[in-house]
Tab-separated table of C-alpha atoms in Angstrom:
chain	number	residue	atom	x	y	z
C	230	MET	CA	-58.137	-5.705	-15.026
C	231	ILE	CA	-59.708	-5.284	-11.572
C	232	ARG	CA	-60.977	-1.820	-12.474
C	233	LEU	CA	-62.598	-3.173	-15.626
C	234	ILE	CA	-64.348	-5.881	-13.610
C	235	LEU	CA	-65.613	-3.281	-11.108
C	236	VAL	CA	-66.956	-1.077	-13.934
C	237	VAL	CA	-68.758	-4.027	-15.498
C	238	LEU	CA	-70.250	-5.015	-12.149
C	239	THR	CA	-71.376	-1.418	-11.535
C	240	ILE	CA	-73.113	-1.305	-14.917
C	241	ILE	CA	-74.804	-4.635	-14.270
C	242	LEU	CA	-75.995	-3.407	-10.868
C	243	ALA	CA	-77.324	-0.129	-12.363
C	244	CYS	CA	-79.204	-2.048	-15.062
C	245	ALA	CA	-80.692	-4.375	-12.469
C	246	ILE	CA	-81.874	-1.431	-10.352
C	247	THR	CA	-83.341	0.247	-13.436
C	248	VAL	CA	-85.236	-2.910	-14.429
C	249	PHE	CA	-86.443	-3.339	-10.865
C	250	LEU	CA	-87.775	0.230	-10.691
C	251	THR	CA	-89.389	-0.120	-14.083
C	252	LEU	CA	-91.220	-3.242	-13.060
C	253	ASN	CA	-92.187	-1.665	-9.708
C	254	PRO	CA	-92.859	2.014	-10.525
C	255	GLY	CA	-94.456	3.142	-7.234
C	256	SER	CA	-94.932	6.809	-6.256
C	257	VAL	CA	-93.746	9.289	-3.601
C	258	SER	CA	-95.881	12.084	-2.079
C	259	PHE	CA	-94.679	14.951	0.088
C	260	ASP	CA	-96.166	17.796	2.086
C	261	PHE	CA	-93.715	20.491	3.279
C	262	LEU	CA	-94.326	24.139	4.259
C	263	GLY	CA	-97.675	24.224	2.444
C	264	LEU	CA	-96.266	22.533	-0.600
C	265	SER	CA	-97.545	19.122	-1.527
C	266	GLY	CA	-96.956	16.942	-4.479
C	267	ARG	CA	-96.696	13.444	-5.868
C	268	MET	CA	-94.064	11.987	-8.221
C	269	PRO	CA	-92.770	8.595	-9.364
C	270	PHE	CA	-90.408	6.826	-7.000
C	271	ALA	CA	-87.588	6.684	-9.591
C	272	LEU	CA	-87.711	10.473	-10.126
C	273	ALA	CA	-87.718	11.080	-6.382
C	274	MET	CA	-84.633	8.921	-5.946
C	275	GLY	CA	-82.824	10.740	-8.761
C	276	LEU	CA	-83.584	14.147	-7.253
C	277	PHE	CA	-82.414	12.915	-3.863
C	278	LEU	CA	-79.090	11.781	-5.273
C	279	ILE	CA	-78.571	15.066	-7.126
C	280	ALA	CA	-79.345	17.063	-3.982
C	281	THR	CA	-76.938	14.930	-1.961
C	282	PHE	CA	-74.161	15.486	-4.510
C	283	GLY	CA	-74.828	19.231	-4.480
C	284	LEU	CA	-74.597	19.353	-0.698
C	285	LEU	CA	-71.267	17.475	-0.817
C	286	VAL	CA	-69.878	19.956	-3.366
C	287	ILE	CA	-70.948	22.917	-1.265
C	288	TRP	CA	-69.415	21.367	1.835
C	289	ARG	CA	-66.179	20.716	-0.023
C	290	LEU	CA	-65.968	24.331	-1.145
C	291	VAL	CA	-66.634	25.646	2.348
C	292	LEU	CA	-64.049	23.266	3.820
C	293	GLY	CA	-61.502	24.270	1.172
C	294	LEU	CA	-61.945	27.959	1.930
C	295	TRP	CA	-61.659	27.283	5.642
C	296	THR	CA	-58.390	25.286	5.344
C	297	ALA	CA	-56.859	27.358	2.530
C	298	PRO	CA	-54.259	29.153	4.761
C	299	ASP	CA	-52.959	25.887	6.220
C	300	THR	CA	-52.881	24.272	2.801
C	301	PHE	CA	-50.914	27.180	1.385
C	302	ARG	CA	-48.403	26.994	4.238
C	303	LYS	CA	-47.935	23.265	3.699
C	304	PHE	CA	-47.440	23.868	-0.003
C	305	GLN	CA	-44.755	26.466	0.711
C	306	LEU	CA	-43.030	24.159	3.210
C	307	ARG	CA	-43.057	21.310	0.722
C	308	ARG	CA	-41.571	23.542	-1.972
C	309	ARG	CA	-38.945	24.765	0.489
C	310	LYS	CA	-37.940	21.202	1.317
C	311	GLU	CA	-37.752	20.288	-2.348
C	312	LYS	CA	-35.465	23.244	-2.998
C	313	GLY	CA	-33.410	22.344	0.074
C	314	PHE	CA	-32.964	18.745	-1.067
C	315	ASP	CA	-32.060	19.977	-4.541
C	316	ALA	CA	-29.380	22.198	-2.963
C	317	LEU	CA	-28.221	19.263	-0.827
C	318	GLU	CA	-27.935	17.055	-3.884
C	319	ASN	CA	-25.992	19.714	-5.785
C	320	ALA	CA	-23.675	20.286	-2.817
C	321	LEU	CA	-22.894	16.573	-2.485
C	322	ILE	CA	-22.233	16.242	-6.206
C	323	ALA	CA	-20.042	19.350	-6.228
C	324	ALA	CA	-18.074	18.134	-3.191
C	325	ALA	CA	-17.516	14.721	-4.792
C	326	ALA	CA	-16.421	16.397	-8.013
C	327	GLY	CA	-13.954	18.634	-6.169
C	328	GLU	CA	-15.787	21.883	-6.920
C	329	GLY	CA	-15.228	23.367	-3.493
C	330	GLU	CA	-16.656	26.846	-3.965
C	331	LEU	CA	-19.853	25.568	-5.580
C	332	ALA	CA	-20.205	22.988	-2.814
C	333	VAL	CA	-19.898	25.696	-0.153
C	334	ARG	CA	-22.560	27.862	-1.800
C	335	GLN	CA	-24.982	24.985	-2.230
C	336	ALA	CA	-24.335	23.835	1.336
C	337	ALA	CA	-25.167	27.307	2.657
C	338	ARG	CA	-28.364	27.308	0.587
C	339	ALA	CA	-29.331	23.851	1.885
C	340	ASP	CA	-28.646	25.001	5.444
C	341	ALA	CA	-30.989	27.986	4.947
C	342	LEU	CA	-33.774	25.872	3.423
C	343	LEU	CA	-33.646	22.719	5.571
C	344	ASP	CA	-34.294	22.576	9.280
C	345	ARG	CA	-31.756	19.768	9.833
C	346	PRO	CA	-28.799	21.183	11.816
C	347	ALA	CA	-26.791	17.959	11.930
C	348	LEU	CA	-27.193	17.315	8.206
C	349	SER	CA	-26.469	20.928	7.331
C	350	ARG	CA	-23.310	21.045	9.455
C	351	LEU	CA	-22.053	17.775	8.025
C	352	LEU	CA	-22.663	19.025	4.515
C	353	ALA	CA	-20.986	22.338	5.303
C	354	ALA	CA	-17.961	20.515	6.752
C	355	ARG	CA	-17.662	18.281	3.691
C	356	ALA	CA	-17.966	21.265	1.392
C	357	ALA	CA	-15.289	23.139	3.341
C	358	GLU	CA	-12.987	20.118	3.045
C	359	ALA	CA	-13.600	19.990	-0.705
C	360	ALA	CA	-12.730	23.687	-0.920
C	361	GLY	CA	-9.523	23.145	1.067
C	362	ASN	CA	-10.799	25.183	3.997
C	363	LEU	CA	-9.728	22.809	6.764
C	364	PRO	CA	-10.151	25.312	9.631
C	365	GLY	CA	-13.735	25.928	8.509
C	366	ALA	CA	-14.419	22.202	8.265
C	367	GLU	CA	-12.902	21.688	11.695
C	368	ALA	CA	-15.195	24.374	13.155
C	369	HIS	CA	-18.264	22.636	11.728
C	370	TYR	CA	-17.139	19.243	13.046
C	371	GLU	CA	-16.509	20.673	16.510
C	372	ALA	CA	-20.055	22.072	16.537
C	373	MET	CA	-21.335	18.602	15.642
C	374	LEU	CA	-19.676	17.113	18.733
C	375	GLU	CA	-22.480	18.568	20.857
C	376	ASP	CA	-25.115	16.401	19.155
C	377	PRO	CA	-24.964	12.698	20.139
C	378	LYS	CA	-26.324	11.727	16.716
C	379	SER	CA	-23.469	13.391	14.865
C	380	ARG	CA	-20.670	12.983	17.430
C	381	LEU	CA	-19.174	9.874	15.844
C	382	VAL	CA	-18.982	11.331	12.346
C	383	ALA	CA	-17.564	14.545	13.812
C	384	GLN	CA	-14.823	12.573	15.574
C	385	ARG	CA	-13.991	10.837	12.320
C	386	GLY	CA	-13.748	14.103	10.429
C	387	LEU	CA	-11.614	15.750	13.118
C	388	ALA	CA	-9.317	12.712	13.314
C	389	GLN	CA	-8.805	12.776	9.555
C	390	ILE	CA	-8.063	16.511	9.519
C	391	ALA	CA	-5.599	16.131	12.397
C	392	HIS	CA	-3.908	13.253	10.566
C	393	ASP	CA	-3.624	15.296	7.377
C	394	ARG	CA	-1.834	18.116	9.135
C	395	GLY	CA	0.450	15.758	11.060
C	396	ALA	CA	-1.104	16.254	14.511
C	397	HIS	CA	-1.024	12.536	15.324
C	398	ALA	CA	-1.564	12.966	19.070
C	399	GLU	CA	-4.749	14.928	18.413
C	400	ALA	CA	-5.876	12.376	15.834
C	401	ALA	CA	-5.284	9.607	18.378
C	402	ASN	CA	-7.434	11.411	20.959
C	403	TYR	CA	-10.430	11.717	18.623
C	404	ALA	CA	-10.024	8.166	17.350
C	405	LYS	CA	-9.653	6.819	20.897
C	406	ALA	CA	-12.891	8.502	21.972
C	407	ALA	CA	-14.716	6.987	19.001
C	408	PHE	CA	-13.085	3.570	19.524
C	409	ASP	CA	-14.230	3.486	23.158
C	410	ALA	CA	-17.741	4.718	22.344
C	411	SER	CA	-18.507	2.536	19.319
C	412	LYS	CA	-17.876	-1.184	19.026
C	413	SER	CA	-18.773	-1.304	15.334
C	414	ALA	CA	-16.843	1.641	13.846
C	415	SER	CA	-13.967	-0.005	11.955
C	416	TRP	CA	-12.489	3.345	10.968
C	417	ALA	CA	-11.875	4.162	14.647
C	418	PHE	CA	-9.594	1.146	15.051
C	419	ASP	CA	-7.660	1.940	11.875
C	420	ALA	CA	-7.321	5.635	12.696
C	421	LEU	CA	-6.251	5.002	16.298
C	422	PHE	CA	-3.708	2.331	15.363
C	423	ASP	CA	-2.268	4.439	12.530
C	424	ALA	CA	-1.948	7.484	14.787
C	425	GLN	CA	-0.193	5.473	17.499
C	426	ILE	CA	2.226	3.990	14.972
C	427	ALA	CA	2.919	7.449	13.548
C	428	GLN	CA	3.814	8.618	17.074
C	429	GLY	CA	5.973	5.566	17.713
C	430	ASP	CA	3.790	4.681	20.700
C	431	TRP	CA	4.444	0.943	20.406
C	432	ALA	CA	2.900	-0.069	23.742
C	433	ALA	CA	-0.397	1.693	23.027
C	434	ALA	CA	-0.428	0.310	19.468
C	435	ALA	CA	-0.014	-3.228	20.820
C	436	GLU	CA	-2.995	-2.761	23.161
C	437	THR	CA	-5.129	-1.301	20.363
C	438	LEU	CA	-4.173	-4.182	18.088
C	439	LEU	CA	-5.194	-6.703	20.737
C	440	GLU	CA	-8.579	-5.027	21.231
C	441	GLY	CA	-9.120	-4.717	17.473
C	442	GLU	CA	-8.429	-8.412	17.050
C	443	ARG	CA	-10.873	-9.198	19.866
C	444	ARG	CA	-13.549	-7.135	18.100
C	445	LYS	CA	-12.704	-8.846	14.782
C	446	LYS	CA	-11.693	-5.571	13.121
C	447	ILE	CA	-8.592	-7.183	11.595
C	448	PRO	CA	-7.863	-10.724	10.341
C	449	GLN	CA	-5.912	-12.848	12.795
C	450	ASP	CA	-2.944	-13.548	10.510
C	451	ARG	CA	-2.499	-9.853	9.770
C	452	ALA	CA	-2.865	-8.993	13.452
C	453	ARG	CA	-0.180	-11.529	14.410
C	454	ARG	CA	2.298	-10.170	11.863
C	455	ARG	CA	1.626	-6.586	12.925
C	456	ARG	CA	2.035	-7.585	16.562
C	457	ALA	CA	5.403	-9.172	15.802
C	458	VAL	CA	6.706	-5.936	14.301
C	459	VAL	CA	5.255	-3.717	17.035
C	460	LEU	CA	6.653	-5.871	19.843
C	461	THR	CA	10.053	-6.057	18.157
C	462	ALA	CA	10.235	-2.287	17.827
C	463	GLN	CA	9.102	-1.914	21.437
C	464	ALA	CA	11.762	-4.385	22.601
C	465	LEU	CA	14.492	-2.530	20.718
C	466	GLU	CA	13.381	0.692	22.357
C	467	CYS	CA	13.900	-0.657	25.871
C	468	GLU	CA	16.806	-3.028	25.151
C	469	ASN	CA	19.417	-0.846	26.861
C	470	SER	CA	17.230	0.309	29.765
C	471	ASP	CA	15.398	-2.915	30.678
C	472	SER	CA	16.877	-6.032	29.110
C	473	ASP	CA	14.429	-8.379	30.877
C	474	MET	CA	11.444	-6.500	29.486
C	475	ALA	CA	13.059	-6.383	26.052
C	476	ARG	CA	13.669	-10.152	26.121
C	477	ALA	CA	10.063	-10.870	27.120
C	478	LEU	CA	8.743	-8.631	24.335
C	479	ALA	CA	11.052	-10.195	21.773
C	480	GLU	CA	9.906	-13.694	22.741
C	481	LYS	CA	6.266	-12.602	22.416
C	482	ALA	CA	7.076	-11.220	18.960
C	483	VAL	CA	8.561	-14.579	17.932
C	484	THR	CA	5.498	-16.365	19.297
C	485	ALA	CA	3.241	-14.092	17.245
C	486	SER	CA	5.221	-14.674	14.034
C	487	PRO	CA	7.930	-17.376	14.292
C	488	GLY	CA	9.197	-16.608	10.784
C	489	PHE	CA	9.890	-12.891	11.356
C	490	PRO	CA	13.728	-12.643	11.202
C	491	PRO	CA	14.166	-9.322	13.085
C	492	ALA	CA	12.251	-10.658	16.087
C	493	VAL	CA	14.154	-13.959	16.064
C	494	VAL	CA	17.575	-12.276	15.800
C	495	LEU	CA	16.728	-9.865	18.615
C	496	ALA	CA	15.356	-12.633	20.832
C	497	ALA	CA	18.460	-14.750	20.262
C	498	ARG	CA	20.732	-11.838	21.114
C	499	LEU	CA	18.839	-11.198	24.352
C	500	LEU	CA	18.524	-14.871	25.326
C	501	ALA	CA	22.244	-15.529	25.036
C	502	PRO	CA	23.238	-13.514	28.175
C	503	ALA	CA	20.522	-15.398	30.079
C	504	ARG	CA	22.172	-18.683	28.949
C	505	LYS	CA	19.035	-19.800	27.130
C	506	HIS	CA	20.999	-20.900	24.094
C	507	LYS	CA	18.843	-23.930	23.285
C	508	ARG	CA	15.662	-21.886	23.125
C	509	ALA	CA	17.351	-19.274	20.941
C	510	GLU	CA	18.730	-21.975	18.640
C	511	ASP	CA	15.283	-23.543	18.242
C	512	MET	CA	13.829	-20.140	17.350
C	513	ILE	CA	16.482	-19.599	14.691
C	514	LYS	CA	15.995	-23.048	13.161
C	515	THR	CA	12.215	-22.596	13.052
C	516	ALA	CA	12.571	-19.225	11.347
C	517	TRP	CA	15.122	-20.630	8.887
C	518	SER	CA	12.748	-23.442	7.936
C	519	SER	CA	10.126	-20.812	7.182
C	520	GLN	CA	12.325	-18.334	5.296
C	521	PRO	CA	16.150	-18.457	5.323
C	522	HIS	CA	17.824	-15.112	5.974
C	523	PRO	CA	21.569	-14.346	6.352
C	524	ALA	CA	20.962	-12.540	9.649
C	525	LEU	CA	19.609	-15.784	11.115
C	526	ALA	CA	22.762	-17.695	10.208
C	527	ARG	CA	24.917	-14.952	11.667
C	528	ALA	CA	22.844	-14.939	14.871
C	529	LEU	CA	23.331	-18.705	15.229
C	530	GLY	CA	27.066	-18.409	14.619
C	531	GLU	CA	27.428	-15.722	17.279
C	532	LEU	CA	25.055	-17.338	19.776
C	533	ARG	CA	27.680	-19.241	21.786
C	534	LYS	CA	30.887	-17.312	22.260
C	535	SER	CA	32.649	-20.460	23.484
C	536	ASP	CA	32.144	-22.337	20.198
C	537	THR	CA	35.242	-23.238	18.239
C	538	LYS	CA	35.332	-22.665	14.499
C	539	ALA	CA	34.621	-26.352	13.947
C	540	LYS	CA	31.650	-26.360	16.280
C	541	ARG	CA	30.298	-23.158	14.731
C	542	ALA	CA	30.626	-24.653	11.247
C	543	GLU	CA	28.837	-27.799	12.403
C	544	ARG	CA	25.901	-25.777	13.717
C	545	LEU	CA	25.675	-23.807	10.465
C	546	ARG	CA	25.696	-27.014	8.412
C	547	GLU	CA	22.840	-28.377	10.517
C	548	LEU	CA	20.946	-25.141	9.917
C	549	ALA	CA	21.477	-25.310	6.152
C	550	ALA	CA	20.344	-28.942	6.080
C	551	SER	CA	16.776	-27.901	6.952
C	552	ARG	CA	16.492	-26.048	3.620
C	553	PRO	CA	19.241	-27.553	1.436
C	554	GLU	CA	17.767	-26.332	-1.844
C	555	HIS	CA	17.705	-22.670	-0.822
C	556	ARG	CA	20.403	-20.312	-2.101
C	557	GLU	CA	21.048	-18.942	1.387
C	558	SER	CA	21.720	-22.462	2.701
C	559	LYS	CA	24.361	-22.964	0.025
C	560	LEU	CA	26.054	-19.723	0.965
C	561	VAL	CA	26.049	-20.747	4.620
C	562	LEU	CA	27.763	-24.015	3.670
C	563	ALA	CA	30.347	-22.098	1.662
C	564	GLU	CA	31.073	-19.723	4.555
C	565	ALA	CA	31.344	-22.624	6.995
C	566	ALA	CA	33.803	-24.395	4.707
C	567	LEU	CA	35.889	-21.244	4.350
C	568	ASP	CA	35.937	-20.821	8.119
C	569	GLU	CA	37.436	-24.280	8.437
C	570	GLY	CA	39.855	-23.715	5.574
C	571	GLN	CA	38.160	-26.349	3.386
C	572	THR	CA	38.629	-24.507	0.112
C	573	GLU	CA	37.606	-27.375	-2.159
C	574	ALA	CA	34.353	-27.904	-0.268
C	575	ALA	CA	33.630	-24.189	-0.460
C	576	LYS	CA	34.395	-24.127	-4.182
C	577	SER	CA	32.066	-27.033	-4.910
C	578	VAL	CA	29.202	-25.123	-3.321
C	579	LEU	CA	30.072	-21.576	-4.373
C	580	GLU	CA	30.985	-22.010	-8.044
C	581	PRO	CA	27.488	-23.171	-9.151
C	582	VAL	CA	25.984	-20.166	-7.383
C	583	LEU	CA	28.498	-17.815	-9.024
C	584	GLY	CA	27.408	-19.149	-12.412
C	585	LEU	CA	23.785	-18.122	-11.884
C	586	GLY	CA	23.641	-14.679	-13.455
C	587	THR	CA	25.610	-11.636	-12.335
C	588	PRO	CA	27.291	-12.243	-8.953
C	589	SER	CA	26.306	-9.893	-6.151
C	590	ALA	CA	28.795	-7.922	-4.050
C	591	ARG	CA	28.463	-10.518	-1.324
C	592	LEU	CA	29.223	-13.402	-3.692
C	593	CYS	CA	32.209	-11.530	-5.115
C	594	ALA	CA	33.555	-10.993	-1.598
C	595	LEU	CA	33.163	-14.709	-0.831
C	596	ALA	CA	34.916	-15.587	-4.085
C	597	ALA	CA	37.741	-13.196	-3.154
C	598	ARG	CA	38.093	-14.892	0.220
C	599	MET	CA	38.177	-18.298	-1.436
C	600	ALA	CA	40.837	-17.132	-3.898
C	601	ARG	CA	42.900	-15.741	-1.028
C	602	GLN	CA	42.824	-19.108	0.731
C	603	GLU	CA	44.166	-20.605	-2.491
C	604	ASP	CA	47.001	-18.031	-2.423
C	605	ASP	CA	45.683	-16.580	-5.684
C	606	ASP	CA	46.099	-12.902	-4.800
C	607	PRO	CA	45.500	-11.516	-8.318
C	608	ALA	CA	42.186	-13.379	-8.530
C	609	ALA	CA	41.271	-12.161	-5.060
C	610	ARG	CA	41.921	-8.562	-6.068
C	611	ARG	CA	39.887	-9.003	-9.242
C	612	TRP	CA	36.950	-10.357	-7.272
C	613	MET	CA	37.119	-7.488	-4.799
C	614	THR	CA	37.212	-5.015	-7.661
C	615	ARG	CA	34.058	-6.604	-9.027
C	616	ALA	CA	32.524	-6.483	-5.563
C	617	SER	CA	32.950	-2.702	-5.467
C	618	HIS	CA	30.458	-2.224	-8.310
C	619	ALA	CA	28.455	-5.453	-8.222
C	620	PRO	CA	24.737	-5.328	-7.344
C	621	GLY	CA	23.726	-5.802	-3.743
C	622	GLU	CA	21.378	-8.289	-2.105
C	623	ALA	CA	18.251	-7.049	-0.386
C	624	ASP	CA	18.444	-9.526	2.500
C	625	TRP	CA	22.187	-8.991	3.000
C	626	SER	CA	21.583	-5.243	3.279
C	627	ASP	CA	19.826	-5.937	6.595
C	628	ILE	CA	23.324	-6.422	8.084
C	629	ASP	CA	25.314	-3.186	8.220
C	630	GLY	CA	29.054	-2.700	7.923
C	631	GLU	CA	29.544	-3.179	11.657
C	632	GLY	CA	27.766	-6.526	11.608
C	633	ARG	CA	24.562	-5.290	13.243
C	634	ALA	CA	21.374	-6.878	11.937
C	635	PHE	CA	18.218	-4.858	11.326
C	636	ALA	CA	19.625	-1.597	12.686
C	637	TYR	CA	16.643	0.360	11.449
C	638	SER	CA	15.413	3.834	12.271
C	639	PRO	CA	12.001	4.345	13.948
C	640	ASP	CA	10.536	5.413	10.597
C	641	ASP	CA	11.794	2.187	9.025
C	642	TRP	CA	10.002	0.165	11.707
C	643	LYS	CA	6.819	2.141	11.099
C	644	ARG	CA	6.953	1.119	7.443
C	645	MET	CA	7.633	-2.467	8.445
C	646	VAL	CA	4.396	-2.576	10.470
C	647	TYR	CA	2.372	-2.347	7.268
C	648	ALA	CA	4.765	-4.002	4.807
C	649	TYR	CA	5.237	-7.137	6.868
C	650	GLY	CA	2.018	-6.883	8.869
C	651	ASP	CA	-0.323	-6.528	5.903
C	652	GLU	CA	1.675	-8.171	3.101
C	653	GLY	CA	4.088	-10.500	4.897
C	654	ARG	CA	6.969	-8.700	3.136
C	655	LEU	CA	10.245	-7.579	4.700
C	656	THR	CA	11.426	-4.095	3.857
C	657	HIS	CA	15.116	-3.419	3.237
C	658	PRO	CA	15.730	0.268	4.010
C	659	ARG	CA	19.508	0.182	3.449
C	660	TYR	CA	18.974	-1.546	0.110
C	661	GLU	CA	16.365	1.002	-0.939
C	662	ARG	CA	18.658	3.868	0.098
C	663	PHE	CA	21.632	2.290	-1.733
C	664	GLU	CA	23.585	1.927	1.526
C	665	ILE	CA	25.239	-1.268	0.336
C	666	ALA	CA	28.908	-2.005	-0.129
C	667	ALA	CA	31.222	-4.974	-0.046
C	668	GLY	CA	32.295	-3.697	3.369
C	669	ALA	CA	29.096	-5.188	4.760
C	670	VAL	CA	31.186	-8.356	5.143
C	671	PRO	CA	34.400	-6.986	6.652
C	672	GLU	CA	35.880	-10.431	7.249
C	673	ASN	CA	35.583	-11.073	3.504
C	674	ALA	CA	36.548	-7.648	2.280
C	675	LEU	CA	39.864	-7.261	4.124
C	676	LEU	CA	42.560	-8.979	2.127
C	677	GLU	CA	46.082	-9.347	3.379
C	678	ALA	CA	48.941	-7.798	1.431
C	679	PRO	CA	50.686	-10.188	-0.978
C	680	LYS	CA	53.224	-12.364	0.790
C	681	PRO	CA	56.867	-11.576	-0.113
C	682	ALA	CA	58.685	-14.226	-2.089
C	683	ARG	CA	61.253	-16.328	-0.189
C	684	LYS	CA	64.727	-17.148	-1.332
C	685	ALA	CA	65.301	-20.707	-2.288
C	686	GLY	CA	66.224	-22.769	0.705
C	687	ALA	CA	65.197	-20.128	3.228
C	688	ALA	CA	63.297	-21.323	6.261
C	689	PRO	CA	59.578	-20.449	6.413
C	690	GLU	CA	58.612	-17.592	8.721
C	691	TYR	CA	55.468	-18.519	10.600
C	692	ALA	CA	55.467	-16.049	13.394
C	693	ALA	CA	57.974	-13.449	12.384
C	694	ALA	CA	56.842	-9.911	11.770
C	695	PRO	CA	56.812	-8.788	8.121
C	696	ARG	CA	60.114	-7.308	7.021
C	697	PRO	CA	60.362	-3.927	5.332
C	698	PRO	CA	60.787	-3.912	1.549
C	699	ASP	CA	64.443	-2.920	1.736
C	700	ASP	CA	65.342	-5.941	3.898
C	701	PRO	CA	68.207	-7.635	2.095
C	702	GLY	CA	66.823	-11.045	2.997
C	703	VAL	CA	63.619	-10.583	1.005
C	704	GLU	CA	62.983	-10.241	-2.703
C	705	GLU	CA	60.008	-8.164	-3.763
C	706	ASP	CA	57.288	-9.825	-5.807
C	707	ASP	CA	57.513	-8.651	-9.400
C	708	ALA	CA	53.756	-8.885	-9.678
């Protein structure tokens, strides 16, 4: 629209000039080099304009001939860049598509056409990675370390390659250098933390986690859960060599995540020798209110060695009262009742749980113990037979056959860092490896031999040793 307006205005102006010259014809005379003449003013102006245009054309041609070599060189350079960018595009597409050999060829072509060393080396490294040539990619990344512009991306590539081949110490070195140099590179925090966890370097991982949280590279809730796992693993590592350090670390882990059962159980175990029973008990109750776990109940029961059975049962009932609706609280009440010999109380709690689906090995063992207290040995044996092939419980698998809670391997703790830290989920390695048996509750699994029948009128034997089967004073049970 603007162009149309300009054209119309130009036409109007030309018409006005034409009318003006027509109304005022005038004349022009000249005398040059013996030539003289006279012509109308309009014709003189037209000739002047044509001469001016001719001079401009001639000047343009002369200028074009003069600058032709430079123009040709610029044209060649532009074409070279276009071909180089085409090769770069093809190399990137081939690398993303997994066509390693094509990516390498196109990267070499782009390197030859483009005068961008950093870009060419990065492309060559990516292409080598796509082709599976990790040593070649590593060589390109190492060359990029010399250029400050490409140092960070080179450190990332080298850290990833080192991680892929299992060289976690080397990966940690590259990631640490990047983490110290750049405050905004999130990958450096993740790579450094992952490498330290893979090495089992719990102390360094805790420091990295603290700095990452300060830089806001990880949400606070996730950082707290990860810290709880890392500190717990670190405390377990030094439990035998430095119990004071282990206790301090375990308490920090509980502070970071009060509902993390492994940290609470460990802290309670380490606080007991220091006679800090009240603090340990409060930790256990807080964790139970968050998420009941059988290891917590066992830790509370074993906290005070001087407790009588009645006192221990009272503490367990108080613990269960904080979450009365939870299945684990009901099982704690049943175990406490069995400890005190209150079979009817145990039955009232345990039978409804036994009726909920297929009983687990743990429930079968409790039922066997209850039957034994009722002197129903056949029922006890039947329950223990069921326990031998009944399904296990994930949480109960955290307690091994010797009664130790969360006796995990270092690799299991490494998994826990991410399972609990990122998802808030406990892992159960023994459950996943099918290391579960009714023997996980030895006090429930060991049944006494059937008592021999007494003759009518014979005095009861409370403290006497069992007699051999051929003792004439004893009749064998026909059952």
